[in-house]
Amino acid sequence: MELLDRISPVVVGHVGESDSVDMGDVLVVLE
Protein backbone atom coordinates (compact mmCIF):
# COMPACT_ATOMS: atom_id res chain seq x y z
CA MET A 1 0.00 0.00 0.00
CA GLU A 2 1.63 3.23 -1.15
CA LEU A 3 -0.29 5.37 1.36
CA LEU A 4 0.99 3.37 4.33
CA ASP A 5 4.49 3.40 2.86
CA ARG A 6 4.33 7.19 2.79
CA ILE A 7 2.88 7.53 6.30
CA SER A 8 4.91 4.86 8.12
CA PRO A 9 8.31 6.63 7.91
CA VAL A 10 6.71 9.87 9.09
CA VAL A 11 4.93 8.18 11.99
CA VAL A 12 8.11 6.35 12.99
CA GLY A 13 9.99 9.64 12.83
CA HIS A 14 7.47 11.30 15.12
CA VAL A 15 7.52 8.36 17.53
CA GLY A 16 11.29 8.65 17.67
CA GLU A 17 11.00 12.27 18.74
CA SER A 18 7.87 11.93 20.87
CA ASP A 19 6.02 9.15 22.67
CA SER A 20 2.75 10.29 21.08
CA VAL A 21 1.74 10.79 17.48
CA ASP A 22 -0.89 13.46 16.94
CA MET A 23 -3.63 12.75 14.41
CA GLY A 24 -2.92 16.25 13.09
CA ASP A 25 0.51 15.08 11.96
CA VAL A 26 -1.03 12.16 10.08
CA LEU A 27 -3.70 14.38 8.51
CA VAL A 28 -1.01 16.75 7.28
CA VAL A 29 0.64 13.84 5.48
CA LEU A 30 -2.68 12.77 3.99
CA GLU A 31 -3.37 16.21 2.53
Tab-separated table of C-alpha atoms in Angstrom:
chain	number	residue	atom	x	y	z
A	1	MET	CA	0.000	0.000	0.000
A	2	GLU	CA	1.629	3.234	-1.155
A	3	LEU	CA	-0.292	5.367	1.356
A	4	LEU	CA	0.988	3.370	4.328
A	5	ASP	CA	4.491	3.398	2.858
A	6	ARG	CA	4.334	7.188	2.792
A	7	ILE	CA	2.879	7.532	6.299
A	8	SER	CA	4.908	4.859	8.123
A	9	PRO	CA	8.309	6.633	7.914
A	10	VAL	CA	6.707	9.873	9.093
A	11	VAL	CA	4.934	8.180	11.995
A	12	VAL	CA	8.106	6.354	12.986
A	13	GLY	CA	9.992	9.641	12.830
A	14	HIS	CA	7.466	11.302	15.121
A	15	VAL	CA	7.521	8.358	17.528
A	16	GLY	CA	11.289	8.646	17.671
A	17	GLU	CA	10.996	12.273	18.745
A	18	SER	CA	7.873	11.935	20.867
A	19	ASP	CA	6.016	9.154	22.668
A	20	SER	CA	2.750	10.290	21.082
A	21	VAL	CA	1.743	10.791	17.476
A	22	ASP	CA	-0.894	13.460	16.935
A	23	MET	CA	-3.631	12.746	14.407
A	24	GLY	CA	-2.923	16.246	13.085
A	25	ASP	CA	0.510	15.079	11.960
A	26	VAL	CA	-1.031	12.158	10.079
A	27	LEU	CA	-3.700	14.378	8.508
A	28	VAL	CA	-1.009	16.751	7.279
A	29	VAL	CA	0.643	13.841	5.478
A	30	LEU	CA	-2.677	12.769	3.988
A	31	GLU	CA	-3.368	16.208	2.526
